[in-house]
Tab-separated table of C-alpha atoms (C1' of nucleotides) in Angstrom:
chain	number	residue	atom	x	y	z
A	1	UNK	CA	53.507	29.341	-31.644
A	2	UNK	CA	57.020	28.370	-32.392
A	3	UNK	CA	58.567	29.609	-35.599
A	4	UNK	CA	56.114	32.347	-36.109
A	5	UNK	CA	56.325	33.998	-32.792
A	6	UNK	CA	58.944	36.599	-33.944
A	7	UNK	CA	56.968	37.407	-37.087
A	8	UNK	CA	53.802	37.724	-35.135
A	9	UNK	CA	55.363	39.940	-32.709
A	10	UNK	CA	56.744	42.147	-35.491
A	11	UNK	CA	53.718	42.335	-37.569
A	12	UNK	CA	51.472	42.933	-34.435
A	13	UNK	CA	53.695	45.875	-33.427
A	14	UNK	CA	53.901	47.354	-36.828
A	15	UNK	CA	50.135	47.109	-37.281
A	16	UNK	CA	49.777	49.386	-34.242
A	17	UNK	CA	52.522	51.639	-35.480
A	18	UNK	CA	50.703	51.974	-38.783
A	19	UNK	CA	47.809	53.573	-37.100
A	20	UNK	CA	49.812	56.480	-35.484
A	21	UNK	CA	53.186	56.615	-37.211
A	22	UNK	CA	54.249	59.640	-35.270
A	23	UNK	CA	53.883	58.160	-31.808
A	24	UNK	CA	57.122	56.793	-30.172
A	25	UNK	CA	56.663	53.498	-28.320
A	26	UNK	CA	59.021	52.071	-25.699
A	27	UNK	CA	59.818	48.398	-25.669
A	28	UNK	CA	58.383	48.020	-22.233
A	29	UNK	CA	54.815	49.052	-23.306
A	30	UNK	CA	55.027	47.064	-26.540
A	31	UNK	CA	55.983	43.989	-24.476
A	32	UNK	CA	53.270	44.460	-21.980
A	33	UNK	CA	50.689	44.713	-24.760
A	34	UNK	CA	52.036	41.627	-26.703
A	35	UNK	CA	52.433	39.637	-23.416
A	36	UNK	CA	56.129	39.112	-23.533
A	37	UNK	CA	59.437	40.642	-22.388
A	38	UNK	CA	61.033	44.049	-23.298
A	39	UNK	CA	64.243	42.497	-24.226
A	40	UNK	CA	62.546	40.022	-26.634
A	41	UNK	CA	60.845	43.062	-28.143
A	42	UNK	CA	64.166	44.789	-28.627
A	43	UNK	CA	65.688	41.649	-30.212
A	44	UNK	CA	62.918	41.322	-32.859
A	45	UNK	CA	62.464	45.026	-33.579
A	46	UNK	CA	66.303	45.292	-33.661
A	47	UNK	CA	66.144	43.182	-36.714
A	48	UNK	CA	63.699	45.450	-38.210
A	49	UNK	CA	65.885	48.313	-37.455
A	50	UNK	CA	68.830	46.735	-39.208
A	51	UNK	CA	66.700	46.319	-42.092
A	52	UNK	CA	65.687	50.008	-42.172
A	53	UNK	CA	62.073	49.646	-41.278
A	54	UNK	CA	62.245	51.091	-37.730
A	55	UNK	CA	64.296	53.600	-35.891
A	56	UNK	CA	65.009	53.605	-32.177
A	57	UNK	CA	66.218	56.262	-29.789
A	58	UNK	CA	67.730	56.102	-26.300
A	59	UNK	CA	66.874	58.373	-23.424
A	60	UNK	CA	64.016	60.114	-22.013
A	61	UNK	CA	61.730	60.530	-25.028
A	62	UNK	CA	63.204	57.351	-26.730
A	63	UNK	CA	61.599	54.396	-28.167
A	64	UNK	CA	60.605	53.037	-31.481
A	65	UNK	CA	59.035	54.506	-34.606
A	66	UNK	CA	58.581	53.609	-38.257
A	67	UNK	CA	61.407	54.588	-40.311
A	68	UNK	CA	59.168	55.364	-43.259
A	69	UNK	CA	55.555	55.684	-44.273
A	70	UNK	CA	53.393	52.507	-43.409
A	71	UNK	CA	52.329	52.427	-47.177
A	72	UNK	CA	55.994	51.679	-47.880
A	73	UNK	CA	56.473	48.774	-45.581
A	74	UNK	CA	55.067	45.311	-46.880
A	75	UNK	CA	54.703	42.053	-45.222
A	76	UNK	CA	57.548	40.987	-47.483
A	77	UNK	CA	59.868	43.543	-46.060
A	78	UNK	CA	59.277	42.233	-42.583
A	79	UNK	CA	59.535	38.523	-43.455
A	80	UNK	CA	63.015	39.288	-45.134
A	81	UNK	CA	64.103	41.428	-42.206
A	82	UNK	CA	63.477	38.618	-39.876
A	83	UNK	CA	65.403	36.057	-42.026
A	84	UNK	CA	62.535	33.756	-41.941
A	85	UNK	CA	62.786	31.297	-44.872
A	86	UNK	CA	60.352	28.592	-45.594
A	87	UNK	CA	63.013	26.196	-46.971
A	88	UNK	CA	66.240	26.201	-44.791
A	89	UNK	CA	68.185	27.002	-47.867
A	90	UNK	CA	71.613	28.643	-47.609
A	91	UNK	CA	74.943	26.833	-47.210
A	92	UNK	CA	74.001	23.357	-48.396
A	93	UNK	CA	77.300	21.936	-47.603
A	94	UNK	CA	76.135	18.349	-47.495
A	95	UNK	CA	77.916	15.628	-49.308
A	96	UNK	CA	75.613	13.994	-51.886
A	97	UNK	CA	76.993	10.612	-51.781
A	98	UNK	CA	74.679	8.938	-54.080
A	99	UNK	CA	72.880	9.883	-57.245
A	100	UNK	CA	69.377	9.699	-55.668
A	101	UNK	CA	70.424	12.451	-53.258
A	102	UNK	CA	71.624	14.435	-56.297
A	103	UNK	CA	68.406	14.144	-58.184
A	104	UNK	CA	66.279	14.648	-54.916
A	105	UNK	CA	68.079	17.884	-53.954
A	106	UNK	CA	67.870	19.310	-57.360
A	107	UNK	CA	64.090	18.666	-57.588
A	108	UNK	CA	63.152	19.745	-54.074
A	109	UNK	CA	65.337	22.783	-53.869
A	110	UNK	CA	63.987	24.119	-57.254
A	111	UNK	CA	60.398	23.626	-56.072
A	112	UNK	CA	61.180	25.278	-52.755
A	113	UNK	CA	62.705	28.192	-54.394
A	114	UNK	CA	59.765	28.638	-56.615
A	115	UNK	CA	57.467	28.571	-53.653
A	116	UNK	CA	59.624	30.980	-51.817
A	117	UNK	CA	59.225	33.418	-54.590
A	118	UNK	CA	55.483	32.983	-54.660
A	119	UNK	CA	55.292	33.655	-50.963
A	120	UNK	CA	57.390	36.776	-51.283
A	121	UNK	CA	55.265	38.047	-54.231
A	122	UNK	CA	52.067	37.505	-52.164
A	123	UNK	CA	53.561	39.217	-49.056
A	124	UNK	CA	54.610	42.133	-51.170
A	125	UNK	CA	51.064	42.856	-52.067
A	126	UNK	CA	50.054	43.748	-48.501
A	127	UNK	CA	51.374	46.719	-46.611
A	128	UNK	CA	51.078	47.070	-42.942
A	129	UNK	CA	48.257	49.530	-43.264
A	130	UNK	CA	46.186	46.393	-44.110
A	131	UNK	CA	46.734	44.835	-40.696
A	132	UNK	CA	46.202	48.003	-38.466
A	133	UNK	CA	42.705	46.846	-37.619
A	134	UNK	CA	39.834	49.266	-37.112
A	135	UNK	CA	38.858	49.677	-33.465
A	136	UNK	CA	40.466	52.101	-31.126
A	137	UNK	CA	42.218	50.033	-28.497
A	138	UNK	CA	45.688	49.028	-27.420
A	139	UNK	CA	48.878	50.529	-26.455
A	140	UNK	CA	47.483	53.911	-25.641
A	141	UNK	CA	46.216	55.050	-29.109
B	1	UNK	CA	69.139	19.864	-41.823
B	2	UNK	CA	66.568	20.284	-39.191
B	3	UNK	CA	62.879	20.197	-40.315
B	4	UNK	CA	63.667	18.420	-43.515
B	5	UNK	CA	65.501	15.489	-42.178
B	6	UNK	CA	62.542	13.198	-42.001
B	7	UNK	CA	61.409	14.326	-45.509
B	8	UNK	CA	64.813	13.681	-46.805
B	9	UNK	CA	65.212	10.303	-45.380
B	10	UNK	CA	61.823	9.370	-46.829
B	11	UNK	CA	62.484	10.683	-50.327
B	12	UNK	CA	65.859	9.273	-50.476
B	13	UNK	CA	64.620	5.757	-49.519
B	14	UNK	CA	61.682	6.068	-51.840
B	15	UNK	CA	64.056	7.064	-54.678
B	16	UNK	CA	65.995	3.882	-54.286
B	17	UNK	CA	62.870	1.831	-54.105
B	18	UNK	CA	61.642	3.365	-57.247
B	19	UNK	CA	64.431	1.720	-58.964
B	20	UNK	CA	63.640	-1.760	-57.948
B	21	UNK	CA	60.221	-1.901	-56.643
B	22	UNK	CA	60.173	-5.638	-56.151
B	23	UNK	CA	63.193	-5.734	-53.758
B	24	UNK	CA	62.323	-5.944	-50.059
B	25	UNK	CA	64.558	-3.747	-47.891
B	26	UNK	CA	65.137	-4.030	-44.084
B	27	UNK	CA	65.450	-0.957	-41.953
B	28	UNK	CA	68.944	-1.809	-40.811
B	29	UNK	CA	70.151	-1.689	-44.470
B	30	UNK	CA	68.225	1.535	-45.271
B	31	UNK	CA	69.701	3.111	-41.997
B	32	UNK	CA	73.138	2.021	-42.785
B	33	UNK	CA	72.879	3.690	-46.159
B	34	UNK	CA	71.358	6.823	-45.054
B	35	UNK	CA	73.735	6.992	-41.999
B	36	UNK	CA	71.169	6.858	-39.379
B	37	UNK	CA	69.489	4.526	-36.964
B	38	UNK	CA	67.100	1.692	-37.751
B	39	UNK	CA	64.505	2.842	-35.368
B	40	UNK	CA	64.503	6.295	-36.934
B	41	UNK	CA	63.928	4.698	-40.369
B	42	UNK	CA	61.060	2.686	-38.895
B	43	UNK	CA	59.502	5.649	-37.448
B	44	UNK	CA	59.682	7.685	-40.734
B	45	UNK	CA	58.672	4.808	-42.919
B	46	UNK	CA	56.013	3.959	-40.562
B	47	UNK	CA	54.231	7.268	-41.368
B	48	UNK	CA	54.437	6.409	-45.000
B	49	UNK	CA	52.927	2.961	-44.336
B	50	UNK	CA	49.991	4.628	-42.488
B	51	UNK	CA	49.454	6.807	-45.613
B	52	UNK	CA	49.407	3.769	-47.703
B	53	UNK	CA	52.638	4.321	-49.639
B	54	UNK	CA	54.646	1.473	-48.080
B	55	UNK	CA	54.047	-1.927	-46.765
B	56	UNK	CA	56.179	-3.680	-44.060
B	57	UNK	CA	56.356	-7.327	-43.231
B	58	UNK	CA	57.965	-9.018	-40.159
B	59	UNK	CA	59.990	-12.119	-40.136
B	60	UNK	CA	62.821	-13.696	-42.054
B	61	UNK	CA	61.999	-12.318	-45.488
B	62	UNK	CA	60.624	-9.163	-44.061
B	63	UNK	CA	61.293	-5.618	-44.785
B	64	UNK	CA	59.888	-2.522	-46.638
B	65	UNK	CA	58.336	-2.347	-50.226
B	66	UNK	CA	56.442	0.153	-52.107
B	67	UNK	CA	52.622	-0.385	-51.787
B	68	UNK	CA	51.956	0.714	-55.364
B	69	UNK	CA	53.761	1.563	-58.485
B	70	UNK	CA	56.424	4.322	-58.211
B	71	UNK	CA	54.630	6.284	-60.963
B	72	UNK	CA	51.762	6.637	-58.615
B	73	UNK	CA	53.682	8.062	-55.703
B	74	UNK	CA	54.338	11.872	-55.959
B	75	UNK	CA	56.309	14.082	-53.591
B	76	UNK	CA	53.004	15.605	-52.480
B	77	UNK	CA	52.026	12.182	-51.309
B	78	UNK	CA	55.168	11.994	-49.171
B	79	UNK	CA	54.898	15.653	-47.886
B	80	UNK	CA	51.371	14.915	-46.747
B	81	UNK	CA	52.179	11.573	-45.153
B	82	UNK	CA	54.778	13.083	-43.089
B	83	UNK	CA	52.428	15.909	-41.808
B	84	UNK	CA	54.727	18.601	-42.903
B	85	UNK	CA	53.176	21.888	-43.160
B	86	UNK	CA	54.810	25.196	-44.069
B	87	UNK	CA	52.523	27.080	-41.892
B	88	UNK	CA	51.827	25.596	-38.446
B	89	UNK	CA	48.100	25.842	-39.128
B	90	UNK	CA	45.514	23.660	-37.368
B	91	UNK	CA	44.185	24.379	-33.988
B	92	UNK	CA	44.466	28.140	-33.916
B	93	UNK	CA	43.111	28.366	-30.480
B	94	UNK	CA	44.678	31.715	-29.702
B	95	UNK	CA	42.825	34.484	-28.272
B	96	UNK	CA	42.890	37.500	-30.632
B	97	UNK	CA	42.624	40.294	-28.056
B	98	UNK	CA	42.887	43.222	-30.296
B	99	UNK	CA	41.721	44.098	-33.717
B	100	UNK	CA	45.372	44.306	-35.109
B	101	UNK	CA	45.658	40.602	-34.285
B	102	UNK	CA	42.459	39.809	-36.065
B	103	UNK	CA	43.354	41.562	-39.282
B	104	UNK	CA	46.988	40.154	-39.073
B	105	UNK	CA	45.754	36.641	-38.662
B	106	UNK	CA	43.264	36.818	-41.444
B	107	UNK	CA	45.785	38.153	-44.014
B	108	UNK	CA	48.737	36.037	-43.075
B	109	UNK	CA	46.839	32.683	-42.784
B	110	UNK	CA	45.278	33.410	-46.282
B	111	UNK	CA	48.582	33.954	-47.738
B	112	UNK	CA	50.016	30.792	-46.120
B	113	UNK	CA	47.144	28.637	-47.295
B	114	UNK	CA	47.558	29.851	-50.833
B	115	UNK	CA	51.216	29.183	-50.773
B	116	UNK	CA	50.624	25.717	-49.223
B	117	UNK	CA	48.394	25.010	-52.078
B	118	UNK	CA	50.966	26.202	-54.525
B	119	UNK	CA	53.599	23.940	-52.955
B	120	UNK	CA	51.307	20.885	-53.082
B	121	UNK	CA	50.492	21.438	-56.573
B	122	UNK	CA	54.208	21.748	-57.536
B	123	UNK	CA	55.047	18.632	-55.542
B	124	UNK	CA	52.227	16.685	-57.192
B	125	UNK	CA	53.843	17.133	-60.561
B	126	UNK	CA	56.857	14.899	-59.724
B	127	UNK	CA	56.659	11.320	-58.863
B	128	UNK	CA	59.453	9.323	-57.228
B	129	UNK	CA	60.806	7.988	-60.490
B	130	UNK	CA	62.184	11.429	-61.133
B	131	UNK	CA	64.378	11.217	-58.121
B	132	UNK	CA	65.608	7.708	-58.516
B	133	UNK	CA	68.831	8.964	-59.958
B	134	UNK	CA	70.759	7.140	-62.706
B	135	UNK	CA	74.082	5.293	-61.700
B	136	UNK	CA	74.074	1.868	-60.193
B	137	UNK	CA	75.222	2.214	-56.635
B	138	UNK	CA	73.768	1.938	-53.085
B	139	UNK	CA	71.770	-0.508	-51.068
B	140	UNK	CA	72.803	-3.520	-53.115
B	141	UNK	CA	70.955	-2.727	-56.199
C	1	DA	C1'	58.171	-27.156	-31.808
C	2	DA	C1'	62.341	-24.414	-31.587
C	3	DT	C1'	64.978	-20.899	-33.412
C	4	DA	C1'	66.222	-16.823	-35.951
C	5	DC	C1'	64.923	-12.576	-38.083
C	6	DG	C1'	62.704	-8.144	-38.613
C	7	DC	C1'	59.122	-4.974	-37.369
C	8	DG	C1'	56.294	-2.232	-33.494
C	9	DC	C1'	56.616	0.479	-29.796
C	10	DA	C1'	57.730	2.664	-25.370
C	11	DA	C1'	61.189	5.084	-22.665
C	12	DC	C1'	65.191	7.359	-22.040
C	13	DT	C1'	69.173	10.480	-23.336
C	14	DG	C1'	71.585	14.250	-25.492
C	15	DC	C1'	71.401	18.059	-28.733
C	16	DT	C1'	69.592	22.319	-30.650
C	17	DA	C1'	66.838	26.376	-31.085
C	18	DC	C1'	64.132	29.568	-29.113
C	19	DT	C1'	61.724	32.370	-25.480
C	20	DG	C1'	62.205	34.349	-21.284
C	21	DT	C1'	64.743	36.551	-17.577
C	22	DT	C1'	68.406	39.207	-15.228
C	23	DA	C1'	72.132	42.420	-15.118
C	24	DC	C1'	74.790	45.910	-16.683
C	25	DA	C1'	76.874	49.452	-19.990
C	26	DA	C1'	75.853	53.363	-23.138
C	27	DA	C1'	73.268	57.186	-24.960
C	28	DA	C1'	69.896	60.933	-24.382
C	29	DT	C1'	67.311	64.106	-21.873
C	30	DA	C1'	65.499	66.714	-17.886
D	1	DT	C1'	73.951	64.790	-12.217
D	2	DA	C1'	70.087	61.755	-12.112
D	3	DT	C1'	66.720	59.335	-14.772
D	4	DT	C1'	65.030	56.912	-18.664
D	5	DT	C1'	65.418	53.871	-22.484
D	6	DT	C1'	67.985	51.188	-25.716
D	7	DG	C1'	71.823	47.583	-26.732
D	8	DT	C1'	73.871	43.427	-25.429
D	9	DA	C1'	75.682	39.585	-23.039
D	10	DA	C1'	74.903	35.512	-20.153
D	11	DC	C1'	71.878	32.366	-18.242
D	12	DA	C1'	67.700	29.331	-17.175
D	13	DG	C1'	63.629	26.884	-18.811
D	14	DT	C1'	61.074	24.504	-22.541
D	15	DA	C1'	60.008	22.013	-26.613
D	16	DG	C1'	61.036	19.280	-30.536
D	17	DC	C1'	63.763	15.968	-32.657
D	18	DA	C1'	67.435	12.354	-33.535
D	19	DG	C1'	69.464	8.743	-31.584
D	20	DT	C1'	69.694	4.593	-28.594
D	21	DT	C1'	68.123	0.597	-25.845
D	22	DG	C1'	65.153	-2.933	-24.646
D	23	DC	C1'	61.560	-5.959	-25.097
D	24	DG	C1'	57.444	-8.098	-27.321
D	25	DC	C1'	55.165	-9.889	-31.443
D	26	DG	C1'	54.622	-12.019	-35.834
D	27	DT	C1'	56.775	-14.750	-39.429
D	28	DA	C1'	59.854	-17.828	-41.902
D	29	DT	C1'	63.271	-21.371	-41.641
D	30	DT	C1'	64.969	-25.613	-39.581
DNA sequence: AATACGCGCAACTGCTACTGTTACAAAATA
DNA sequence: TATTTTGTAACAGTAGCAGTTGCGCGTATT
């Protein structure tokens, strides 16, 4: 994967957390399960913490935990927390030299904005309990 | 831009072509107008030719032309011709080791497929006449 | 036939973004 | 105090893409 690796890692981890919200997990264990590096895990989960989805603690009994009930965390929350946007939107500081560019930008950005809203609406319909799987394996649960 | 540069170049060029479908344009002129390189133009427009949207000819009076009426070329045609996909979809040859990954992939890919369809539907509603601008400037028209 | 013109294509060079890795400081606990 | 775990900065490796150069091929002009 390329663009979705952060999102995948985040959702995968949240899926496991949704099973056992009380358990505190350390980044090393999460990384081992996901086949990546603890620092990468901290980077990604750090974004989720900034968005208020997770809490982290240092020290002996430290690690990562859900900041609220799994029912109250949707896929849209995660998507927004990671700043993933389908259409690279923001600061469109480009000069539109000719009228074709004007018309083009107007049409395309309108469509993209609508699609982005559609995506967010669909992602909002699913919370992370829905992706917690069923069997009992993984990360010591 | 990053991911949209090919799409922008393609649509920009088609917008101009929609104004004067008879005129044949050479890649050097198109590149000069778009602020890029003739080879880049040929690469991008080459994809549109493979999709049957454009024709190109060598030699003295050679260059690029629309393969059919501008009313019959929609933004969706261009999007598909360039193989742009919102969700990197195709060969999903990844091992889904745990049930969370299963559930996650199922949910996310379903949402993404639906959004992709939404996008294509919206893009299909606009043909390249709509992005041809209005004023008379650019590329010698 | 010879020449000029424009596309087709391959190869190479930066540039950018991202993941992975190492190293170290800060916080919390035994 | 010593240990554990996060937080963060710095750097290497990788992949994708735009840009560039060079050359071959087809086509129109002369």
